[in-house]
């Protein structure tokens, strides 16, 4: 027996057959009632399977794109800057932040914290930032789930 791939078009065809069989079953055709029962059970299983596949795909995509790293950067206004470090979580950057802040030539005159947990310090024309960045994997890009 050759299996027909389950596509949205095939699912629509099965739904049409099921609706026609249900209508015939209502008017009393034994064959239609049997077909309705068989197709209905098969379609129900297929819909459940498709829903589970979609749920797993979404879960995998979320896992693949959910990783966040924290970049510690330092530089001068209008001159650019450089990355001092990449950290798996914000707390891991504290030692490097303190060292970089103590190394700034001017006293810190402004400090901000963003809603995303980012931090920035400014002293004279020098700045220091710690910002979150989402890591997108090759698998996520290939799955078309790039945020």
mmCIF file of C-alpha atoms in Angstrom:
data_model
loop_
_atom_site.group_PDB
_atom_site.id
_atom_site.type_symbol
_atom_site.label_atom_id
_atom_site.label_comp_id
_atom_site.label_asym_id
_atom_site.label_seq_id
_atom_site.Cartn_x
_atom_site.Cartn_y
_atom_site.Cartn_z
ATOM 1 C CA UNK A 1 0.000 0.000 0.000
ATOM 2 C CA UNK A 2 1.371 3.412 -0.998
ATOM 3 C CA UNK A 3 1.211 6.134 1.650
ATOM 4 C CA UNK A 4 0.025 9.573 0.555
ATOM 5 C CA UNK A 5 1.957 12.399 2.228
ATOM 6 C CA UNK A 6 -0.213 14.479 4.563
ATOM 7 C CA UNK A 7 -0.333 17.974 3.136
ATOM 8 C CA UNK A 8 -2.807 20.777 3.849
ATOM 9 C CA UNK A 9 -4.487 19.962 0.532
ATOM 10 C CA UNK A 10 -4.778 16.264 1.437
ATOM 11 C CA UNK A 11 -6.176 17.171 4.847
ATOM 12 C CA UNK A 12 -8.787 19.423 3.177
ATOM 13 C CA UNK A 13 -9.724 16.554 0.831
ATOM 14 C CA UNK A 14 -10.175 14.205 3.793
ATOM 15 C CA UNK A 15 -12.320 16.792 5.577
ATOM 16 C CA UNK A 16 -14.542 17.118 2.489
ATOM 17 C CA UNK A 17 -14.939 13.335 2.277
ATOM 18 C CA UNK A 18 -15.673 13.183 5.976
ATOM 19 C CA UNK A 19 -18.327 15.887 5.691
ATOM 20 C CA UNK A 20 -19.949 14.107 2.726
ATOM 21 C CA UNK A 21 -19.873 10.777 4.571
ATOM 22 C CA UNK A 22 -21.350 12.410 7.683
ATOM 23 C CA UNK A 23 -24.192 13.817 5.595
ATOM 24 C CA UNK A 24 -24.880 10.409 4.028
ATOM 25 C CA UNK A 25 -24.695 8.782 7.458
ATOM 26 C CA UNK A 26 -27.380 11.172 8.691
ATOM 27 C CA UNK A 27 -29.752 10.010 5.948
ATOM 28 C CA UNK A 28 -29.193 6.367 6.850
ATOM 29 C CA UNK A 29 -26.574 4.868 4.493
ATOM 30 C CA UNK A 30 -24.726 2.048 6.302
ATOM 31 C CA UNK A 31 -21.649 2.285 4.075
ATOM 32 C CA UNK A 32 -21.401 6.025 4.688
ATOM 33 C CA UNK A 33 -21.705 5.558 8.442
ATOM 34 C CA UNK A 34 -18.860 3.036 8.394
ATOM 35 C CA UNK A 35 -16.665 5.243 6.197
ATOM 36 C CA UNK A 36 -17.438 8.231 8.381
ATOM 37 C CA UNK A 37 -16.357 6.268 11.441
ATOM 38 C CA UNK A 38 -13.076 5.051 9.871
ATOM 39 C CA UNK A 39 -12.161 8.347 8.215
ATOM 40 C CA UNK A 40 -13.159 10.315 11.307
ATOM 41 C CA UNK A 41 -10.871 8.274 13.565
ATOM 42 C CA UNK A 42 -8.019 8.483 11.054
ATOM 43 C CA UNK A 43 -8.454 12.211 10.588
ATOM 44 C CA UNK A 44 -8.613 12.793 14.325
ATOM 45 C CA UNK A 45 -5.329 10.900 14.770
ATOM 46 C CA UNK A 46 -3.758 12.856 11.900
ATOM 47 C CA UNK A 47 -4.857 16.214 13.312
ATOM 48 C CA UNK A 48 -3.459 15.270 16.728
ATOM 49 C CA UNK A 49 -0.185 14.152 15.136
ATOM 50 C CA UNK A 50 0.130 17.356 13.081
ATOM 51 C CA UNK A 51 -0.580 19.461 16.169
ATOM 52 C CA UNK A 52 2.102 17.595 18.144
ATOM 53 C CA UNK A 53 4.638 17.985 15.319
ATOM 54 C CA UNK A 54 3.922 21.723 15.176
ATOM 55 C CA UNK A 55 4.229 22.043 18.970
ATOM 56 C CA UNK A 56 7.579 20.230 18.956
ATOM 57 C CA UNK A 57 8.851 22.357 16.051
ATOM 58 C CA UNK A 58 7.942 25.551 17.910
ATOM 59 C CA UNK A 59 9.550 24.263 21.120
ATOM 60 C CA UNK A 60 12.756 23.347 19.285
ATOM 61 C CA UNK A 61 12.873 26.719 17.532
ATOM 62 C CA UNK A 62 12.400 28.495 20.868
ATOM 63 C CA UNK A 63 15.241 26.508 22.408
ATOM 64 C CA UNK A 64 17.504 27.207 19.453
ATOM 65 C CA UNK A 65 16.949 30.968 19.600
ATOM 66 C CA UNK A 66 16.557 31.521 23.337
ATOM 67 C CA UNK A 67 20.246 31.592 24.280
ATOM 68 C CA UNK A 68 21.452 35.012 25.386
ATOM 69 C CA UNK A 69 25.024 36.204 25.877
ATOM 70 C CA UNK A 70 26.159 39.433 27.514
ATOM 71 C CA UNK A 71 28.709 41.653 25.756
ATOM 72 C CA UNK A 72 30.950 43.942 27.794
ATOM 73 C CA UNK A 73 32.175 46.804 25.619
ATOM 74 C CA UNK A 74 34.274 49.893 26.260
ATOM 75 C CA UNK A 75 35.116 52.878 24.107
ATOM 76 C CA UNK A 76 35.148 56.623 23.594
ATOM 77 C CA UNK A 77 32.337 58.874 22.369
ATOM 78 C CA UNK A 78 32.504 59.327 18.590
ATOM 79 C CA UNK A 79 35.540 57.007 18.380
ATOM 80 C CA UNK A 80 33.946 53.568 18.617
ATOM 81 C CA UNK A 81 34.914 50.861 21.035
ATOM 82 C CA UNK A 82 35.846 47.260 21.504
ATOM 83 C CA UNK A 83 34.452 44.121 23.093
ATOM 84 C CA UNK A 84 36.129 43.337 26.409
ATOM 85 C CA UNK A 85 34.319 40.052 26.965
ATOM 86 C CA UNK A 86 31.372 37.773 26.237
ATOM 87 C CA UNK A 87 29.569 36.236 29.218
ATOM 88 C CA UNK A 88 26.990 33.465 29.563
ATOM 89 C CA UNK A 89 25.015 35.470 32.132
ATOM 90 C CA UNK A 90 25.044 38.999 33.488
ATOM 91 C CA UNK A 91 26.432 38.136 36.906
ATOM 92 C CA UNK A 92 29.498 36.469 35.369
ATOM 93 C CA UNK A 93 30.604 39.861 34.021
ATOM 94 C CA UNK A 94 30.832 41.684 37.389
ATOM 95 C CA UNK A 95 34.563 41.217 37.934
ATOM 96 C CA UNK A 96 35.367 42.417 34.412
ATOM 97 C CA UNK A 97 32.973 45.373 34.787
ATOM 98 C CA UNK A 98 34.631 46.500 38.011
ATOM 99 C CA UNK A 99 38.106 46.183 36.525
ATOM 100 C CA UNK A 100 37.097 48.140 33.407
ATOM 101 C CA UNK A 101 35.306 50.817 35.461
ATOM 102 C CA UNK A 102 38.368 51.286 37.700
ATOM 103 C CA UNK A 103 40.501 51.622 34.566
ATOM 104 C CA UNK A 104 38.416 54.452 33.095
ATOM 105 C CA UNK A 105 40.514 57.663 33.017
ATOM 106 C CA UNK A 106 37.622 59.898 34.148
ATOM 107 C CA UNK A 107 35.218 59.513 37.069
ATOM 108 C CA UNK A 108 31.853 57.973 36.199
ATOM 109 C CA UNK A 109 29.368 60.808 35.728
ATOM 110 C CA UNK A 110 26.356 58.883 34.389
ATOM 111 C CA UNK A 111 24.955 55.405 34.952
ATOM 112 C CA UNK A 112 21.894 53.780 33.390
ATOM 113 C CA UNK A 113 20.166 50.421 33.568
ATOM 114 C CA UNK A 114 17.848 49.308 30.744
ATOM 115 C CA UNK A 115 14.607 47.334 31.020
ATOM 116 C CA UNK A 116 16.445 44.370 29.482
ATOM 117 C CA UNK A 117 19.017 44.404 32.304
ATOM 118 C CA UNK A 118 21.682 46.197 30.286
ATOM 119 C CA UNK A 119 23.978 48.595 32.098
ATOM 120 C CA UNK A 120 25.977 51.542 30.870
ATOM 121 C CA UNK A 121 28.470 53.847 32.553
ATOM 122 C CA UNK A 122 29.861 57.092 31.204
ATOM 123 C CA UNK A 123 32.816 59.117 32.425
ATOM 124 C CA UNK A 124 34.064 62.142 30.472
ATOM 125 C CA UNK A 125 34.127 60.876 26.912
ATOM 126 C CA UNK A 126 34.626 57.204 27.879
ATOM 127 C CA UNK A 127 31.837 54.642 28.126
ATOM 128 C CA UNK A 128 31.345 51.095 29.338
ATOM 129 C CA UNK A 129 28.309 48.922 28.512
ATOM 130 C CA UNK A 130 27.022 45.448 29.312
ATOM 131 C CA UNK A 131 24.237 44.426 26.940
ATOM 132 C CA UNK A 132 22.325 41.199 26.205
ATOM 133 C CA UNK A 133 22.445 39.709 22.713
ATOM 134 C CA UNK A 134 20.437 36.741 21.448
ATOM 135 C CA UNK A 135 22.484 33.965 19.885
ATOM 136 C CA UNK A 136 20.898 32.541 16.742
ATOM 137 C CA UNK A 137 22.057 29.082 15.766
ATOM 138 C CA UNK A 138 22.496 27.682 12.278
ATOM 139 C CA UNK A 139 19.599 25.285 12.973
ATOM 140 C CA UNK A 140 17.282 28.202 13.770
ATOM 141 C CA UNK A 141 18.321 30.054 10.624
ATOM 142 C CA UNK A 142 17.748 26.957 8.490
ATOM 143 C CA UNK A 143 14.353 26.434 10.149
ATOM 144 C CA UNK A 144 13.471 30.015 9.186
ATOM 145 C CA UNK A 145 12.936 30.999 12.804
ATOM 146 C CA UNK A 146 15.183 34.040 13.105
ATOM 147 C CA UNK A 147 13.956 36.729 15.495
#
